[in-house]
mmCIF file of C-alpha atoms in Angstrom:
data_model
loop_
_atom_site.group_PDB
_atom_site.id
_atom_site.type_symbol
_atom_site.label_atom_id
_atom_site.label_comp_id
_atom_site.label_asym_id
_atom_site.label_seq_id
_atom_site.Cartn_x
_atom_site.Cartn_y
_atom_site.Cartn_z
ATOM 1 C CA UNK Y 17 -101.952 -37.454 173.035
ATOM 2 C CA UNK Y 18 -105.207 -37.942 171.880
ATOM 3 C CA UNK Y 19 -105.411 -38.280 167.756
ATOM 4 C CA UNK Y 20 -107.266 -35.591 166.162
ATOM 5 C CA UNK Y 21 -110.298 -36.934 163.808
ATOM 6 C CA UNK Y 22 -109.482 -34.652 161.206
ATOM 7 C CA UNK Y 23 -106.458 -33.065 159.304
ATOM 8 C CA UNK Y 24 -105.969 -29.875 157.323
ATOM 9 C CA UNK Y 25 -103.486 -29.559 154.675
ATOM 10 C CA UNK Y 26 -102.792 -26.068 153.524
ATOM 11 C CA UNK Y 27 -102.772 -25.053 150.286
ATOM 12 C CA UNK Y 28 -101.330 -22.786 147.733
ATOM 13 C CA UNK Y 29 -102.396 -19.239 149.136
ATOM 14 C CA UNK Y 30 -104.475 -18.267 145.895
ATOM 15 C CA UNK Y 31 -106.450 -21.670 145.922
ATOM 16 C CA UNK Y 32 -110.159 -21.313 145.565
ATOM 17 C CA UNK Y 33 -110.383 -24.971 146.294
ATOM 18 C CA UNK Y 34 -110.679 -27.094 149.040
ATOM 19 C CA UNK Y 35 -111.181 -30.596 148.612
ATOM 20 C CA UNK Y 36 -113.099 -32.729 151.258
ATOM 21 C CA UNK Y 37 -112.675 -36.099 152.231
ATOM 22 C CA UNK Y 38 -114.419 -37.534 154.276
ATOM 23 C CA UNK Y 39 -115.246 -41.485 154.316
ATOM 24 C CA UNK Y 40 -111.564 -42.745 153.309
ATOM 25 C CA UNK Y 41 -110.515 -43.679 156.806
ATOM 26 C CA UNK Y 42 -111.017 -47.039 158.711
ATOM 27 C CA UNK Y 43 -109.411 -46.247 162.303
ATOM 28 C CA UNK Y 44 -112.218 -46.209 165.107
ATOM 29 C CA UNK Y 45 -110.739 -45.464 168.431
ATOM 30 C CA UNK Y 46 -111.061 -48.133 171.254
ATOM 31 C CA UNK Y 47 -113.780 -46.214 173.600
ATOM 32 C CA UNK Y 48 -115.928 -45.989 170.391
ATOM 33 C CA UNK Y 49 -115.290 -49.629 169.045
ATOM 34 C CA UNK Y 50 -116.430 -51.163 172.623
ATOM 35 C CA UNK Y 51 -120.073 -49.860 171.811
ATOM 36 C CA UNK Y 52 -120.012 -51.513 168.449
ATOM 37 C CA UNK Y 53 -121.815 -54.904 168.879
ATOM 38 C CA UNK Y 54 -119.693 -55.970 165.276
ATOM 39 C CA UNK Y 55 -116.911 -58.914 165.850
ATOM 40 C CA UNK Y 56 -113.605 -57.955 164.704
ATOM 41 C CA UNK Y 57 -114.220 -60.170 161.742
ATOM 42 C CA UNK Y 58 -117.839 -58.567 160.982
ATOM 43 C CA UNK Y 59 -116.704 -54.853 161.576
ATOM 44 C CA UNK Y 60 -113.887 -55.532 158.746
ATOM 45 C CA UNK Y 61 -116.238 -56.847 156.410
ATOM 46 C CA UNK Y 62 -118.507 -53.358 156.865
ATOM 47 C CA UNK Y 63 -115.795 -51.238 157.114
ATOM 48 C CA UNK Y 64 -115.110 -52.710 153.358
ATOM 49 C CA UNK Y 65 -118.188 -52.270 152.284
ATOM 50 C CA UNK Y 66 -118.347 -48.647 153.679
ATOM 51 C CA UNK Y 67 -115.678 -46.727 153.458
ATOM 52 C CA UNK Y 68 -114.232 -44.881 150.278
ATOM 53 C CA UNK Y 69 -111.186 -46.645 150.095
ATOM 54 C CA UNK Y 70 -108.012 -44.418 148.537
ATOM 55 C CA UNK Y 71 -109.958 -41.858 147.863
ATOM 56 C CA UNK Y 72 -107.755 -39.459 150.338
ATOM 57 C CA UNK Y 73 -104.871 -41.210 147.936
ATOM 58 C CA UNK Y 74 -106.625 -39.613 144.568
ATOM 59 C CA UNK Y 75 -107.037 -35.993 146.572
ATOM 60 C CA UNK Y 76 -103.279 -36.019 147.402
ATOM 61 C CA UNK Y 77 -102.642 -36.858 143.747
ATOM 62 C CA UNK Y 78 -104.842 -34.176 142.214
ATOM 63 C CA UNK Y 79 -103.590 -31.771 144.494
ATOM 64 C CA UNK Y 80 -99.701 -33.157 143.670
ATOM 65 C CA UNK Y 81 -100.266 -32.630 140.009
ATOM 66 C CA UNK Y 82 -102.723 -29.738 139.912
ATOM 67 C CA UNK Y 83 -101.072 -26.575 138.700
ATOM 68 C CA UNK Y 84 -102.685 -24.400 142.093
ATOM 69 C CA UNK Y 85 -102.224 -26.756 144.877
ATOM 70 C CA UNK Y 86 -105.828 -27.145 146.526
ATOM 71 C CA UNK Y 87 -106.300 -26.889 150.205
ATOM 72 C CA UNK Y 88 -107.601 -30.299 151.901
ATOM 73 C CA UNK Y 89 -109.885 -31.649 155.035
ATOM 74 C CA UNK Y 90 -109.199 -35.248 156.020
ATOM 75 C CA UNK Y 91 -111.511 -37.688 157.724
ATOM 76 C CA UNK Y 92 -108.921 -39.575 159.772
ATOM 77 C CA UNK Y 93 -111.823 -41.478 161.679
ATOM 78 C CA UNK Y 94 -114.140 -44.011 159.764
ATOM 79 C CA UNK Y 95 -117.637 -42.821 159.417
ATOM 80 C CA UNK Y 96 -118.814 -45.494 161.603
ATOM 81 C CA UNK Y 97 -117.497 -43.183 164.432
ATOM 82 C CA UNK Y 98 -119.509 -40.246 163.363
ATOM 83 C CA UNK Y 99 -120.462 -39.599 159.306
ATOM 84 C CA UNK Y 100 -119.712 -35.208 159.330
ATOM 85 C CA UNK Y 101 -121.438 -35.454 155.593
ATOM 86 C CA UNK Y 102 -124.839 -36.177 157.568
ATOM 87 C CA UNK Y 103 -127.119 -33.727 158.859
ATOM 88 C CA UNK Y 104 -127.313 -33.700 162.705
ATOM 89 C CA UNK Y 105 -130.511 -33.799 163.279
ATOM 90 C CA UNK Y 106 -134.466 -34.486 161.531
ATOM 91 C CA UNK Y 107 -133.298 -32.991 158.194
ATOM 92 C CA UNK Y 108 -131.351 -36.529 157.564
ATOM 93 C CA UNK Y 109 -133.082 -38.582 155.261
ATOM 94 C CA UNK Y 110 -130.641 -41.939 156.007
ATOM 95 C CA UNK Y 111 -132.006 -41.867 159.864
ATOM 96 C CA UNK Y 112 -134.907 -43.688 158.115
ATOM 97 C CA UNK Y 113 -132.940 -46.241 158.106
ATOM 98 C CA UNK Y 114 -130.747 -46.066 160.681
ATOM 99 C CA UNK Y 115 -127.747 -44.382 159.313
ATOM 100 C CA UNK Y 116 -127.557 -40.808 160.541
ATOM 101 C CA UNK Y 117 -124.987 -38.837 161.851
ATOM 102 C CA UNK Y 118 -124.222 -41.645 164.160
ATOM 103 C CA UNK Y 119 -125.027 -44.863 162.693
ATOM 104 C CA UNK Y 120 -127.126 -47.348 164.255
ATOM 105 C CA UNK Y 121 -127.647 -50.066 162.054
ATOM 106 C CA UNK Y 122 -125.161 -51.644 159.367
ATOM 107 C CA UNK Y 123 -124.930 -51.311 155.714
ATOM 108 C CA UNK Y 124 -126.843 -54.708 155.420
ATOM 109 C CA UNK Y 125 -129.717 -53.719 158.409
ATOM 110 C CA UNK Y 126 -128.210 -55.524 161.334
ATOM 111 C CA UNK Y 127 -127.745 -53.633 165.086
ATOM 112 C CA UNK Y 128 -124.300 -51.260 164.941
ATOM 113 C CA UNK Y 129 -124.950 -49.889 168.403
ATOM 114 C CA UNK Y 130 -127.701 -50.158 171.044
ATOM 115 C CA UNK Y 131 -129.788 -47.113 170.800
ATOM 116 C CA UNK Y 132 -128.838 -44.805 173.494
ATOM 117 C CA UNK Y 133 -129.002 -40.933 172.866
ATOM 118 C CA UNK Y 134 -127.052 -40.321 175.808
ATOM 119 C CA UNK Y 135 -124.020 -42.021 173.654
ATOM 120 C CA UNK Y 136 -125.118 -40.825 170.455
ATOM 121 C CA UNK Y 137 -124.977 -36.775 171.714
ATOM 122 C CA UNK Y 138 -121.321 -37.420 173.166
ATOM 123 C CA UNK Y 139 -120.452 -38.788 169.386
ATOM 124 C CA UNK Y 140 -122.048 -35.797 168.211
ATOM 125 C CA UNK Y 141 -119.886 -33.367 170.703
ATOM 126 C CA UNK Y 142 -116.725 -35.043 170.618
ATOM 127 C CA UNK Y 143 -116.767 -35.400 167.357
ATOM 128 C CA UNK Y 144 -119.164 -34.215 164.745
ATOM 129 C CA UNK Y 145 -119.466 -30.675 165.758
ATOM 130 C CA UNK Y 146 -115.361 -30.284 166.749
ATOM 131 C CA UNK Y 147 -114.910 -31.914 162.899
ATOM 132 C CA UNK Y 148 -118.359 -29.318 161.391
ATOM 133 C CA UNK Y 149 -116.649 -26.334 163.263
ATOM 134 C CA UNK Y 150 -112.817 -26.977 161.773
ATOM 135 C CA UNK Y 151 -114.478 -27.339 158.125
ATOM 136 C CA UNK Y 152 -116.676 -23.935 158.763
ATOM 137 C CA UNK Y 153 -113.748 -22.223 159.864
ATOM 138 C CA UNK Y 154 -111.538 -23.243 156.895
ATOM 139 C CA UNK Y 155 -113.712 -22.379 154.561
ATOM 140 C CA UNK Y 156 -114.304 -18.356 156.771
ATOM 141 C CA UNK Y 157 -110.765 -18.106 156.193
ATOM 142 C CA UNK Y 158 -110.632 -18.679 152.420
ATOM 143 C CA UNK Y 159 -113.175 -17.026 151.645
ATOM 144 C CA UNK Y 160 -112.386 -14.160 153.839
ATOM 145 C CA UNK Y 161 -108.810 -13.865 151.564
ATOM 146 C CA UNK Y 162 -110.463 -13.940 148.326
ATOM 147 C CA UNK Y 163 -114.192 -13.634 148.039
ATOM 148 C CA UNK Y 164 -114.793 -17.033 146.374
ATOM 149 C CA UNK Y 165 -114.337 -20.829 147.713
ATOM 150 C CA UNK Y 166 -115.059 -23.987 146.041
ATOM 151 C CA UNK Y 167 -115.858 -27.134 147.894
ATOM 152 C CA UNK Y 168 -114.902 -30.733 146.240
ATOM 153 C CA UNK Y 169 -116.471 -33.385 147.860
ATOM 154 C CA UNK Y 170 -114.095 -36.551 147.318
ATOM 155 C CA UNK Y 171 -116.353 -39.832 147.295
ATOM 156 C CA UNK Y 172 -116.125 -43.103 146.087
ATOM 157 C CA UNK Y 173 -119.292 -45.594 145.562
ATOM 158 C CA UNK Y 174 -119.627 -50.009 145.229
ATOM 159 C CA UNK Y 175 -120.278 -51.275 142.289
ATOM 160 C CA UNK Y 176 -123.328 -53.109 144.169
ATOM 161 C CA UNK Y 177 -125.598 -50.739 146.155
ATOM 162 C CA UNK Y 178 -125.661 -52.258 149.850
ATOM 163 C CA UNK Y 179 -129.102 -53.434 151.339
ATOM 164 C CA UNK Y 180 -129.835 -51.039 153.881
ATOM 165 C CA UNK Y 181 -130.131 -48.067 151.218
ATOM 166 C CA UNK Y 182 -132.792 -45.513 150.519
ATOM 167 C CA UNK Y 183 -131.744 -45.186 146.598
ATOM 168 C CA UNK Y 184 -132.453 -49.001 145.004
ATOM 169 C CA UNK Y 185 -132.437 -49.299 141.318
ATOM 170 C CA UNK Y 186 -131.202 -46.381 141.069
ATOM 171 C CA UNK Y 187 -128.211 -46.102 138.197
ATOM 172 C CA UNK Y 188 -124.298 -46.878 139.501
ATOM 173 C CA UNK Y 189 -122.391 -44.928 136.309
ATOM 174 C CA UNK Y 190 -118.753 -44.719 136.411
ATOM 175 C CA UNK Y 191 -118.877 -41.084 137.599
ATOM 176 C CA UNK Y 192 -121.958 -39.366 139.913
ATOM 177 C CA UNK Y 193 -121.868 -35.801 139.564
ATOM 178 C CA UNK Y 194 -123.628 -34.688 143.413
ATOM 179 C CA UNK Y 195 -124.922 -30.604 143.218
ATOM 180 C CA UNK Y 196 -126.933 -28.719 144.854
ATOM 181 C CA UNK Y 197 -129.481 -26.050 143.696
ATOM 182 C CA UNK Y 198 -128.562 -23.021 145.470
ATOM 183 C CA UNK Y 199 -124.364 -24.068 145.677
ATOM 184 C CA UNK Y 200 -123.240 -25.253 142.756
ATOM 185 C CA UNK Y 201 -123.747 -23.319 139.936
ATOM 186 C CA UNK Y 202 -123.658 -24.391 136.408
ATOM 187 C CA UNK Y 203 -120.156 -23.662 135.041
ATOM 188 C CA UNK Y 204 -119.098 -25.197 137.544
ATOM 189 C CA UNK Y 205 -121.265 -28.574 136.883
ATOM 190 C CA UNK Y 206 -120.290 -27.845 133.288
ATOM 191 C CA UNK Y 207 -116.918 -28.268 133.809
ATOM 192 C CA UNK Y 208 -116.963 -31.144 136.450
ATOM 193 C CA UNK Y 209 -118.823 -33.018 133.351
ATOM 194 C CA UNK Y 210 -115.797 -31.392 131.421
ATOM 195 C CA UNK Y 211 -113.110 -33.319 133.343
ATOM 196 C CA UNK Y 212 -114.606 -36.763 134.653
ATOM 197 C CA UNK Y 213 -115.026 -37.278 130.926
ATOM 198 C CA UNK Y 214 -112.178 -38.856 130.870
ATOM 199 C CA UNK Y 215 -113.040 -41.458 133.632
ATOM 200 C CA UNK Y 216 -116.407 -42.627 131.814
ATOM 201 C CA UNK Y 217 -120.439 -42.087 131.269
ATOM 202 C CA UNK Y 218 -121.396 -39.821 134.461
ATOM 203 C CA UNK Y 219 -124.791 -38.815 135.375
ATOM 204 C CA UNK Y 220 -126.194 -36.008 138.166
ATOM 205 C CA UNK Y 221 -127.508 -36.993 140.979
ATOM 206 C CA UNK Y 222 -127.185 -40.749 140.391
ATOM 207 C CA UNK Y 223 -127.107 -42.636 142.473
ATOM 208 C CA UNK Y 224 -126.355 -40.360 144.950
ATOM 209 C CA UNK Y 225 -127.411 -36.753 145.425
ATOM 210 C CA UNK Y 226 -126.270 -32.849 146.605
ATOM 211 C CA UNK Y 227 -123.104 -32.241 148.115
ATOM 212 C CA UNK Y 228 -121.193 -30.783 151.548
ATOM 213 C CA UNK Y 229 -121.575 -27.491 152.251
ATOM 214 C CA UNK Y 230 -120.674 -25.937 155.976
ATOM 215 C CA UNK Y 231 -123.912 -25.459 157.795
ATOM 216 C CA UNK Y 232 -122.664 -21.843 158.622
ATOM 217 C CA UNK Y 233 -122.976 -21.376 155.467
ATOM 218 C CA UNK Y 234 -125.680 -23.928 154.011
ATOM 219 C CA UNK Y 235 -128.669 -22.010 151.739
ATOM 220 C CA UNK Y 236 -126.885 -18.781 152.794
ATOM 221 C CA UNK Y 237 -123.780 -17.178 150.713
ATOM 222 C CA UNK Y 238 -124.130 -18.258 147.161
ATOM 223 C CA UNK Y 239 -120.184 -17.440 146.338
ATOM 224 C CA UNK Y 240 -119.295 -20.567 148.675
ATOM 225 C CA UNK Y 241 -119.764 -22.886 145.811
ATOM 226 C CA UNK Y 242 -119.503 -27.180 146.295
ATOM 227 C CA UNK Y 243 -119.853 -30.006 144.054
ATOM 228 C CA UNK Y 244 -119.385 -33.988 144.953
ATOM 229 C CA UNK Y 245 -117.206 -36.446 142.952
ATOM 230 C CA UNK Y 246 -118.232 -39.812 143.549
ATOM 231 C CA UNK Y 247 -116.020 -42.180 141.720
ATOM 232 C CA UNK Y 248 -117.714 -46.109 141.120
ATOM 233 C CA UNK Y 249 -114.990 -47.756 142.846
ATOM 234 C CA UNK Y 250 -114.237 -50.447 139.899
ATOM 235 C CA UNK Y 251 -112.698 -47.393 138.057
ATOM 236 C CA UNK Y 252 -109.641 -47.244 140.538
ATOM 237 C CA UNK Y 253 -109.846 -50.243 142.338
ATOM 238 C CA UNK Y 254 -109.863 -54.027 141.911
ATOM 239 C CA UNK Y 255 -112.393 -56.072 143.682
ATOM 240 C CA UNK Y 256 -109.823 -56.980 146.527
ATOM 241 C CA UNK Y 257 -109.747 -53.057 147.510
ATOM 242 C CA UNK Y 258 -106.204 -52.630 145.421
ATOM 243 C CA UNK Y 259 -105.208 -49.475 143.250
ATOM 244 C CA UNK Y 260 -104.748 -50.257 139.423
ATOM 245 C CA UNK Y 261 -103.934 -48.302 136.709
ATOM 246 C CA UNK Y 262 -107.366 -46.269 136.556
ATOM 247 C CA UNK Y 263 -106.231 -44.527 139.302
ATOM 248 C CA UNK Y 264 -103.843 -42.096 137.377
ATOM 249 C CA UNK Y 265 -107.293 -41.525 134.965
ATOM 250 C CA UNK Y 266 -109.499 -40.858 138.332
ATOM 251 C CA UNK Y 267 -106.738 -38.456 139.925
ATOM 252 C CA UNK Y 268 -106.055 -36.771 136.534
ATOM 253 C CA UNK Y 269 -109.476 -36.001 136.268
ATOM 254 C CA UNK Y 270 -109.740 -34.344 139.708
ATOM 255 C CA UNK Y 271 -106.853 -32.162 139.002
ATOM 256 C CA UNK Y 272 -108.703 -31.187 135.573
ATOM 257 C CA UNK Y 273 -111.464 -30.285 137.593
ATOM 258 C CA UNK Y 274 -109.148 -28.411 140.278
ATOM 259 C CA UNK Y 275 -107.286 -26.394 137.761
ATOM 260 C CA UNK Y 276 -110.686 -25.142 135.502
ATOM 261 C CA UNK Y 277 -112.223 -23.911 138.780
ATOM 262 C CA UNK Y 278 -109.110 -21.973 139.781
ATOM 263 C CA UNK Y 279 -108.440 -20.431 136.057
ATOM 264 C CA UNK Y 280 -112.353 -18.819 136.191
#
């Protein structure tokens, strides 16, 4: 039975919120990892540097100790298989370097995959869009039972930016609040600020910018709302990728953020 690249946990019916995470896995399944021109050893070393480790850990701990349980979407596939926060298409700023929807080079510049846009569209169909469609539908459904859906975007960011980046010198604060203009309104950045206060110093849009928002729905129905968390990794984790005590401060302040939007 094939292993489905994303999973939905439901939620408390009269959740508004639905958190999102989507770079916390590693697994890349073998007819994908045979195009990868990484060794084993090099494609550990990216996935390292890439993926948000444990931050599907500090969504199921928020949503464990939140006092509405929020409804989540799981990446179970690495982003190096498809990345689902990515636009699809010319829209994508990171295709100027490489890293798209499907990613071609690596986070230091070298070849991921041999260009081939034959391979790249059956990425895009077998995964992206099944993953984009799932996502679009969950958040139809919500919103069709109570008028009013808020997306969380669960990230995590290096305390190093890596090389092949379009954002250098940008800041790297302990929390990055992502919005966007026409989705996230500001009580709702108001109170993000509100609850990561308790992690550290966090900034908008620094180093990293907007946040997920169905396509269905993108620039369309301003009562979908969405905001990203991105968490610098240092506050959870040690520099071997471990959880240490910051993670109780990082998933408390989720679930501070979880409960405000659901007592509006």
């Amino acid at each position: 039975m094939a292993f489905q690249n994303f999973e939905i946990i439901a939620g408390d019916a009269k959740s508004k919120v639905i958190l999102h995470v989507p770079h916390s896995a590693t697994f890349i399944p073998e007819e994908v990892r045979e195009h990868i021109l990484l060794s084993d050893l090099e494609l550990k070393a990216e996935l390292d540097e890439m993926t948000d480790t444990f931050t599907e850990a500090v969504a199921l701990k928020a949503a464990e100790i939140s006092g509405t349980k929020p409804w989540l979407f799981i990446n179970n596939f690495s982003r190096l298989v498809i990345d689902p926060e990515r636009f699809p298409d010319d829209r994508e700023a990171m295709n100027a370097v490489g890293m798209g929807a499907v990613y071609q080079k690596t986070s230091i510049g070298t070849q991921l995959r041999n260009p081939d846009p034959i391979l790249e569209n059956q990425l895009l169909d077998a995964y992206f869009h099944p993953y984009a469609k799932a996502l679009s539908d969950l958040v139809a459904q919500r919103f069709a039972a109570l008028g009013d859906v808020t997306l969380i975007d669960v990230h995590s960011y290096r305390v190093n930016q890596h090389p092949n980046a379009i954002n250098h010198g940008q800041i790297r604060p302990p929390i990055c609040i992502g919005t966007d203009p026409f989705h996230t309104p500001e009580w709702l950045t108001k109170a993000a600020e509100s609850a990561f206060s308790i992690i550290g110093e966090n900034y908008l849009n620094q180093p990293y910018s907007g946040t997920y928002v169905p396509l269905d729905f993108y620039k369309k129905e301003a009562k979908i709302n969405s905001i990203m968390m991105e968490t610098r990794a240092d506050t959870f984790l040690t520099d071997e990728l471990k959880i240490h005590a910051g993670f109780e401060s990082v998933s408390k302040a989720l679930a501070q953020l979880i409960d405000l939007i659901q007592l509006r």
